Short mmCIF file of C-alpha atoms and ligand atoms in Angstrom, two decimals:
data_model
loop_
_atom_site.label_atom_id
_atom_site.label_comp_id
_atom_site.label_asym_id
_atom_site.label_seq_id
_atom_site.Cartn_x
_atom_site.Cartn_y
_atom_site.Cartn_z
CA MET A 40 -7.30 44.87 14.78
CA ASN A 41 -8.52 41.63 13.31
CA ASP A 42 -7.28 38.33 14.80
CA TYR A 43 -6.41 36.45 11.68
CA TYR A 44 -4.88 33.56 13.51
CA GLN A 45 -8.14 32.94 15.29
CA GLU A 46 -9.99 33.42 12.04
CA LEU A 47 -8.12 30.47 10.54
CA GLY A 48 -7.98 28.58 13.76
CA VAL A 49 -4.17 28.25 13.77
CA SER A 50 -1.56 29.06 16.42
CA ARG A 51 0.75 32.08 16.04
CA ASP A 52 3.67 29.87 15.16
CA ALA A 53 1.80 27.93 12.49
CA SER A 54 3.87 26.96 9.38
CA PRO A 55 2.89 28.25 6.00
CA GLU A 56 1.65 24.73 5.18
CA ASP A 57 -0.53 24.77 8.33
CA ILE A 58 -1.99 28.10 7.24
CA LYS A 59 -2.68 27.00 3.73
CA ARG A 60 -4.24 23.77 4.91
CA ALA A 61 -6.47 25.53 7.45
CA TYR A 62 -7.61 28.07 4.89
CA ARG A 63 -8.36 25.37 2.32
CA LYS A 64 -10.34 23.41 4.85
CA LYS A 65 -12.51 26.45 5.76
CA ALA A 66 -12.85 27.63 2.25
CA ARG A 67 -14.18 24.25 1.15
CA THR A 68 -17.27 24.72 3.37
CA LEU A 69 -17.62 28.38 3.03
CA HIS A 70 -16.95 29.08 -0.69
CA PRO A 71 -19.95 30.81 -2.26
CA ASP A 72 -20.15 27.98 -4.89
CA VAL A 73 -20.64 25.51 -2.09
CA ASN A 74 -22.52 27.50 0.53
CA PRO A 75 -24.77 30.29 -0.84
CA SER A 76 -25.92 31.66 2.51
CA PRO A 77 -25.00 35.33 3.18
CA GLU A 78 -23.37 34.46 6.52
CA ALA A 79 -21.08 31.96 4.76
CA GLU A 80 -20.17 34.56 2.29
CA GLU A 81 -19.30 37.04 5.02
CA GLN A 82 -17.23 34.38 6.79
CA PHE A 83 -15.55 33.38 3.65
CA LYS A 84 -14.55 37.01 3.08
CA LYS A 85 -13.07 37.02 6.54
CA VAL A 86 -11.08 33.83 6.30
CA SER A 87 -9.93 34.98 2.82
CA GLN A 88 -8.60 38.17 4.25
CA ALA A 89 -6.97 36.25 7.09
CA TYR A 90 -5.33 33.97 4.49
CA ASP A 91 -4.29 36.91 2.31
CA VAL A 92 -2.33 38.35 5.26
CA LEU A 93 -0.98 35.15 6.91
CA GLY A 94 -0.42 33.39 3.66
CA ASP A 95 2.12 36.04 2.53
CA PRO A 96 5.30 36.03 4.56
CA GLU A 97 5.85 39.75 4.20
CA LYS A 98 2.35 40.72 5.14
CA ARG A 99 2.37 38.24 7.95
CA ARG A 100 5.54 39.78 9.40
CA ALA A 101 4.02 43.23 9.14
CA TYR A 102 0.83 42.00 10.77
CA ASP A 103 2.77 40.32 13.61
CA MET A 104 4.36 43.70 14.20
CA GLY A 105 0.96 45.46 14.38
CA ALA A 106 -0.02 46.40 10.84
CA ASP A 107 -3.45 45.27 9.68
CA PRO A 108 -4.21 45.92 6.08
CA TYR A 109 -7.99 45.32 6.64
CA ALA A 110 -8.35 47.29 9.88
CA ALA A 111 -10.93 50.06 9.57
CA GLY A 112 -9.26 53.07 7.89
CA ALA A 113 -6.15 51.13 6.91
CA ALA A 114 -4.56 52.41 3.75
CA GLY A 115 -2.03 51.06 1.29
CA PHE A 116 -1.02 47.47 1.18
CA GLY A 117 -2.38 47.08 -2.31
CA GLN A 118 -6.09 46.43 -3.00
CA GLY A 119 -6.63 43.49 -0.76
CA PHE A 120 -5.98 40.02 -1.93
CA SER A 121 -5.67 38.65 -5.39
CA PHE A 122 -8.13 36.03 -6.51
CA SER A 123 -5.46 33.85 -8.14
CA ASP A 124 -3.83 33.28 -4.77
CA ILE A 125 -7.09 32.10 -3.40
CA MET A 126 -7.76 29.84 -6.28
CA ASP A 127 -4.20 28.43 -5.93
CA ALA A 128 -4.89 27.64 -2.31
CA PHE A 129 -8.31 26.26 -3.03
CA PHE A 130 -7.37 23.96 -5.83
CA GLY A 131 -3.77 23.32 -4.75
CA GLY A 132 -2.68 24.36 -8.19
CA GLY A 133 0.65 26.05 -8.87
CA ALA A 134 1.39 28.27 -11.82
CA GLY A 135 -0.51 27.66 -14.98
CA GLY A 136 -3.76 26.50 -13.44
CA PRO A 137 -5.73 23.49 -14.65
CA GLN A 138 -4.83 21.85 -17.90
CA ARG A 139 -6.84 23.06 -20.92
CA GLY A 140 -8.61 21.11 -23.51
CA PRO A 141 -10.45 17.78 -23.51
CA ARG A 142 -8.93 15.16 -21.28
CA SER A 143 -7.70 11.83 -22.51
CA ARG A 144 -9.91 8.84 -22.06
CA GLN A 145 -6.87 6.89 -21.21
CA ARG A 146 -5.93 6.85 -17.55
CA ARG A 147 -3.23 4.98 -15.66
CA GLY A 148 -4.82 2.17 -13.61
CA GLN A 149 -4.81 2.18 -9.83
CA ASP A 150 -2.29 0.25 -7.82
CA ALA A 151 -3.65 -2.71 -6.03
CA LEU A 152 -2.77 -4.07 -2.58
CA VAL A 153 -3.23 -7.66 -1.52
CA ARG A 154 -2.18 -9.46 1.59
CA LEU A 155 -0.35 -12.76 1.57
CA ASP A 156 -0.07 -15.00 4.69
CA ILE A 157 3.11 -17.12 4.76
CA ASP A 158 4.71 -19.37 7.33
CA LEU A 159 7.80 -18.51 9.26
CA ALA A 160 9.85 -21.12 7.32
CA ASP A 161 8.97 -19.23 4.04
CA ALA A 162 10.27 -16.07 5.55
CA VAL A 163 13.49 -17.78 6.59
CA PHE A 164 14.27 -19.34 3.19
CA GLY A 165 11.95 -17.63 0.76
CA ALA A 166 9.28 -19.31 -1.25
CA GLU A 167 7.22 -19.29 -4.39
CA LYS A 168 3.53 -18.71 -3.84
CA GLU A 169 0.43 -18.58 -5.89
CA LEU A 170 -1.86 -15.65 -5.45
CA VAL A 171 -5.41 -15.26 -6.73
CA ILE A 172 -6.27 -11.75 -7.33
CA GLU A 173 -9.19 -9.95 -8.87
CA THR A 174 -8.29 -6.80 -10.83
CA ALA A 175 -9.51 -4.88 -13.86
CA VAL A 176 -8.01 -6.17 -17.11
CA VAL A 177 -8.35 -4.82 -20.69
CA CYS A 178 -11.75 -5.59 -22.16
CA SER A 179 -11.24 -8.24 -24.88
CA THR A 180 -14.28 -7.02 -26.87
CA CYS A 181 -13.25 -3.46 -27.47
CA HIS A 182 -9.48 -3.80 -26.63
CA GLY A 183 -9.81 -1.00 -24.10
CA ASP A 184 -11.24 1.49 -26.57
CA GLY A 185 -14.66 1.61 -24.96
CA ALA A 186 -16.68 1.71 -28.21
CA GLN A 187 -18.64 -1.24 -29.35
CA PRO A 188 -16.67 -2.66 -32.32
CA GLY A 189 -17.89 -1.16 -35.59
CA THR A 190 -19.31 2.04 -33.98
CA SER A 191 -17.60 5.34 -33.77
CA ARG A 192 -17.46 8.45 -31.53
CA ARG A 193 -18.82 11.84 -32.25
CA THR A 194 -17.73 15.24 -31.07
CA CYS A 195 -19.62 16.43 -27.95
CA ASP A 196 -22.09 19.07 -29.19
CA VAL A 197 -22.50 20.65 -25.68
CA CYS A 198 -18.84 21.73 -25.37
CA GLY A 199 -17.94 21.55 -29.00
CA GLY A 200 -15.15 19.04 -28.33
CA ARG A 201 -13.33 21.20 -25.81
CA GLY A 202 -14.30 18.99 -22.92
CA GLU A 203 -14.85 21.94 -20.67
CA ILE A 204 -17.37 24.78 -20.32
CA GLN A 205 -16.47 28.32 -19.45
CA GLN A 206 -18.77 30.51 -17.41
CA VAL A 207 -18.67 34.04 -16.24
CA GLN A 208 -19.89 34.36 -12.71
CA ARG A 209 -20.58 37.39 -10.63
CA SER A 210 -19.27 37.28 -7.18
CA PHE A 211 -18.38 39.69 -4.39
CA LEU A 212 -14.90 39.76 -5.98
CA GLY A 213 -16.30 41.01 -9.29
CA GLN A 214 -16.74 38.92 -12.42
CA VAL A 215 -14.95 35.66 -12.26
CA MET A 216 -14.36 33.32 -15.18
CA THR A 217 -14.66 29.69 -14.14
CA THR A 218 -14.02 26.63 -16.18
CA ARG A 219 -15.59 23.23 -15.40
CA PRO A 220 -15.57 19.92 -17.12
CA CYS A 221 -18.42 19.23 -19.55
CA MET A 222 -20.94 16.95 -17.87
CA THR A 223 -22.25 15.56 -21.17
CA CYS A 224 -18.95 14.05 -22.29
CA GLN A 225 -17.30 13.94 -18.88
CA GLY A 226 -14.61 16.14 -20.16
CA TYR A 227 -13.56 13.80 -22.93
CA GLY A 228 -14.73 16.11 -25.74
CA GLU A 229 -16.40 13.30 -27.58
CA VAL A 230 -19.11 10.77 -26.77
CA LEU A 231 -19.31 7.04 -27.66
CA VAL A 232 -22.14 6.51 -30.11
CA SER A 233 -22.52 3.03 -28.83
CA PRO A 234 -20.48 2.03 -25.71
CA CYS A 235 -19.02 -1.49 -25.72
CA PHE A 236 -21.60 -4.09 -24.44
CA GLU A 237 -19.01 -5.95 -22.52
CA CYS A 238 -17.49 -3.16 -20.46
CA SER A 239 -20.11 -0.38 -20.79
CA GLY A 240 -17.52 1.88 -22.34
CA ASP A 241 -14.97 1.61 -19.50
CA GLY A 242 -12.44 -0.38 -21.71
CA ARG A 243 -11.80 -2.89 -18.96
CA VAL A 244 -13.49 -5.68 -17.07
CA ARG A 245 -12.87 -7.23 -13.71
CA THR A 246 -11.53 -10.83 -13.64
CA ARG A 247 -9.91 -13.26 -11.35
CA ARG A 248 -6.48 -14.58 -12.20
CA THR A 249 -3.69 -16.52 -10.59
CA LEU A 250 -0.20 -15.03 -10.18
CA LYS A 251 2.94 -16.84 -9.25
CA ILE A 252 5.08 -14.70 -6.97
CA LYS A 253 8.51 -15.13 -5.62
CA VAL A 254 8.66 -14.31 -1.97
CA PRO A 255 12.28 -13.45 -1.22
CA ALA A 256 13.98 -14.80 1.86
CA GLY A 257 14.01 -12.38 4.82
CA VAL A 258 10.60 -10.78 4.36
CA ASP A 259 8.69 -9.90 7.44
CA THR A 260 5.23 -8.89 8.37
CA GLY A 261 4.61 -5.59 6.62
CA THR A 262 7.07 -6.09 3.81
CA ARG A 263 5.57 -5.03 0.52
CA ILE A 264 6.63 -6.60 -2.72
CA GLN A 265 5.97 -4.48 -5.73
CA LEU A 266 4.90 -6.13 -9.02
CA GLY A 267 5.04 -3.58 -11.73
CA GLY A 268 2.15 -3.42 -14.14
CA GLU A 269 0.16 -6.19 -12.31
CA GLY A 270 -2.34 -3.79 -10.75
CA GLU A 271 -5.59 -2.46 -12.14
CA VAL A 272 -5.49 -1.79 -15.83
CA GLY A 273 -6.30 1.76 -16.71
CA GLN A 274 -9.55 3.21 -18.07
CA GLY A 275 -9.69 3.43 -21.84
CA GLY A 276 -6.80 1.08 -22.34
CA GLY A 277 -4.47 3.09 -20.09
CA PRO A 278 -1.38 1.45 -18.55
CA ALA A 279 -1.89 -0.76 -15.53
CA GLY A 280 -0.94 0.23 -12.05
CA ASP A 281 1.28 -1.77 -9.81
CA LEU A 282 0.39 -4.62 -7.55
CA TYR A 283 1.69 -4.52 -4.02
CA VAL A 284 1.77 -7.75 -2.00
CA GLU A 285 1.88 -7.11 1.66
CA ILE A 286 3.41 -10.02 3.64
CA ASN A 287 1.97 -11.36 6.87
CA VAL A 288 4.10 -13.95 8.61
CA ARG A 289 2.02 -16.35 10.69
CA SER A 290 3.31 -16.79 14.25
CA HIS A 291 5.16 -20.02 14.90
CA GLY A 292 4.50 -22.34 17.83
CA THR A 293 8.20 -22.69 18.74
CA PHE A 294 10.30 -19.97 17.15
CA GLN A 295 9.93 -16.27 17.64
CA ARG A 296 11.52 -13.77 15.31
CA ARG A 297 13.42 -10.69 16.52
CA GLY A 298 15.02 -8.87 13.68
CA ASP A 299 16.70 -11.63 11.72
CA ASP A 300 17.38 -13.85 14.70
CA LEU A 301 15.05 -16.65 15.81
CA HIS A 302 14.52 -17.30 19.48
CA CYS A 303 13.26 -20.44 21.20
CA THR A 304 13.33 -22.05 24.67
CA VAL A 305 14.71 -25.48 25.55
CA GLU A 306 13.62 -27.28 28.68
CA LEU A 307 16.55 -28.79 30.61
CA PRO A 308 16.11 -31.35 33.46
CA MET A 309 17.93 -29.96 36.50
CA THR A 310 20.51 -32.83 36.34
CA ALA A 311 21.37 -32.12 32.67
CA ALA A 312 21.81 -28.43 33.41
CA ALA A 313 24.19 -29.31 36.23
CA LEU A 314 26.13 -32.02 34.49
CA GLY A 315 26.04 -30.84 30.93
CA THR A 316 24.94 -32.82 27.96
CA THR A 317 24.39 -32.74 24.17
CA LEU A 318 20.90 -32.24 22.82
CA LYS A 319 19.29 -32.81 19.42
CA LEU A 320 17.03 -29.85 18.42
CA ASP A 321 14.55 -29.78 15.56
CA THR A 322 15.31 -26.54 13.67
CA PHE A 323 14.30 -25.09 10.25
CA ASP A 324 17.65 -26.56 9.08
CA GLY A 325 16.82 -30.05 10.35
CA SER A 326 18.13 -31.66 13.46
CA GLN A 327 21.04 -29.80 15.09
CA GLU A 328 23.32 -30.67 18.03
CA LEU A 329 23.36 -28.27 20.90
CA GLU A 330 26.07 -28.47 23.56
CA ILE A 331 24.86 -27.82 27.04
CA ARG A 332 27.80 -26.79 29.34
CA PRO A 333 27.85 -28.11 32.88
CA GLY A 334 26.35 -25.58 35.19
CA THR A 335 23.99 -24.07 32.73
CA GLN A 336 21.54 -21.69 34.48
CA ALA A 337 17.93 -20.97 33.78
CA GLY A 338 17.83 -18.08 31.36
CA ASP A 339 21.22 -18.79 29.81
CA ALA A 340 21.21 -18.16 26.15
CA MET A 341 23.03 -20.34 23.66
CA THR A 342 23.57 -19.38 20.07
CA LEU A 343 23.68 -21.42 16.84
CA ARG A 344 25.27 -19.05 14.35
CA GLY A 345 23.68 -18.62 10.93
CA LEU A 346 20.50 -20.66 11.62
CA GLY A 347 18.27 -17.60 11.75
CA VAL A 348 16.32 -15.65 9.04
CA THR A 349 18.10 -14.93 5.80
CA HIS A 350 18.97 -11.21 5.56
CA LEU A 351 16.57 -9.54 3.02
CA ARG A 352 19.35 -7.18 2.07
CA GLY A 353 22.92 -8.36 1.79
CA THR A 354 24.01 -11.88 2.48
CA GLY A 355 24.03 -14.36 5.27
CA ARG A 356 21.53 -15.20 7.96
CA GLY A 357 20.76 -14.22 11.52
CA ASP A 358 21.29 -16.63 14.45
CA LEU A 359 19.24 -19.11 16.33
CA VAL A 360 19.20 -18.18 20.05
CA ILE A 361 18.18 -20.94 22.45
CA HIS A 362 17.17 -19.91 25.94
CA ALA A 363 17.55 -22.46 28.70
CA ASN A 364 14.61 -23.33 30.97
CA VAL A 365 15.82 -25.44 33.88
CA VAL A 366 13.07 -27.79 35.05
CA THR A 367 13.03 -28.66 38.72
CA PRO A 368 11.97 -32.34 39.21
CA THR A 369 8.59 -32.95 40.88
CA ARG A 370 7.01 -36.15 42.25
CA LEU A 371 10.28 -37.68 43.56
CA ASP A 372 10.18 -41.27 44.68
CA ASP A 373 11.81 -42.36 47.89
CA GLN A 374 15.08 -43.19 46.44
CA GLN A 375 15.38 -39.93 44.37
CA GLU A 376 14.39 -37.88 47.45
CA GLU A 377 17.08 -39.59 49.50
CA LEU A 378 19.68 -39.01 46.85
CA LEU A 379 18.83 -35.33 46.59
CA ARG A 380 18.97 -34.98 50.48
CA GLN A 381 22.38 -36.56 50.45
CA LEU A 382 23.49 -34.14 47.68
CA ALA A 383 22.16 -31.18 49.73
CA THR A 384 24.11 -32.41 52.76
CA LEU A 385 27.27 -32.89 50.69
CA ARG A 386 26.91 -29.37 49.41
CA GLY A 387 26.00 -27.93 52.81
CA GLU A 388 22.71 -26.81 51.31
CA GLU A 389 20.25 -28.35 53.82
CA ARG A 390 19.40 -24.95 55.25
CA PRO A 391 20.47 -22.41 52.58
CA GLU A 392 20.41 -18.73 53.56
CA GLY A 393 18.10 -16.45 51.59
CA HIS A 394 20.65 -14.73 49.33
CA LEU A 395 19.09 -11.97 47.39
CA ALA A 396 20.73 -11.64 43.94
CA PRO A 397 21.80 -8.13 42.82
CA ALA A 398 19.20 -6.59 40.56
CA ASN A 399 21.32 -6.89 37.41
CA HIS A 400 22.03 -10.66 37.99
CA GLY A 401 19.56 -13.46 38.31
CA LEU A 402 17.02 -14.59 35.74
CA LEU A 403 15.52 -11.16 35.02
CA GLY A 404 18.94 -9.62 34.37
CA LYS A 405 19.93 -12.44 32.11
CA LEU A 406 16.70 -12.21 30.14
CA ARG A 407 17.25 -8.47 29.77
CA ASP A 408 20.81 -8.87 28.72
CA ALA A 409 19.87 -11.52 26.10
CA LEU A 410 17.27 -9.13 24.65
CA LYS A 411 19.61 -6.21 24.71
CA ALA A 412 22.31 -8.11 22.82
CA LYS A 413 19.92 -8.72 20.02
ZN1 LIG B 534 -15.18 -3.21 -24.01
ZN1 LIG B 535 -18.73 17.84 -23.82
#
């Protein structure tokens, strides 16, 4: 019995798509049109048999139960595989096959992708930016037609205007009719008597232009803005593709974005953390007052609601989350040291015991909680 799974290099539980893909990949290198060697032909025959069986759910089920239509002496099961199945797998075509007749010179243009670097503030509030792009635009000499003005086209005399050439080929499967595009006219069915001098018959030229684009508030790195019809113009005056602008938000020295919240760290002198105070903070919304409660701990998070990034969808904004970093004083002068010693004495802290905090408390736990809450 033949091992068709091994022949295609797929596992026994491969999906129909896997099988089709595996076959197509092998056929691409083994097909007699590509590889004329006798070994390749033999191999192509084998993988085609394997695909004939595994590519058909009914035959595959029968094969899994022990029936092999190609085993020596096997009878029935039709006359092997049908060529159209193979061609379908090979060209990925469904019913109907390739389109007939000359193809149109007009083609939709390709989409274009450009990257735009913006500052975090632009992402918070949105911005208007200028973007210099280089794309294909309609040739102004021939207006996309491709022919030098005043000249005409003539019907291709190689294919007679059909744009394709039919050939009968002999193969191990018998006679096969194949159709390929005409090389002389590239499948268009007609040739330009005199291609446009400006665009060499392509109907378009590349140029640089400046676009004004509106960057909506709330975009983040990786957000793509689609601008319909601003991409590459099509061949032969075909419609333009779309332009995609991919946003890259530069990192900020103070604020970090997580979702639509902004995070930053404020440094508090130990005394201010203990006694409480009011701070002025420079935010994207100007100077803001931040209330520091007495007894604020290192790692405590304080929130200024609605001062984060504008939501891209919906309304409102994220929050600004300020993390406290309590700074222990260094380089104490004599008087300061004396005062601190007195404080320690008053608080009974001259010789503190080494209290270990529970794992979910302390600085690490607080940081983790602050991140989890976001
Ligand atoms: Zn032109
Ligand atoms: Zn032709």
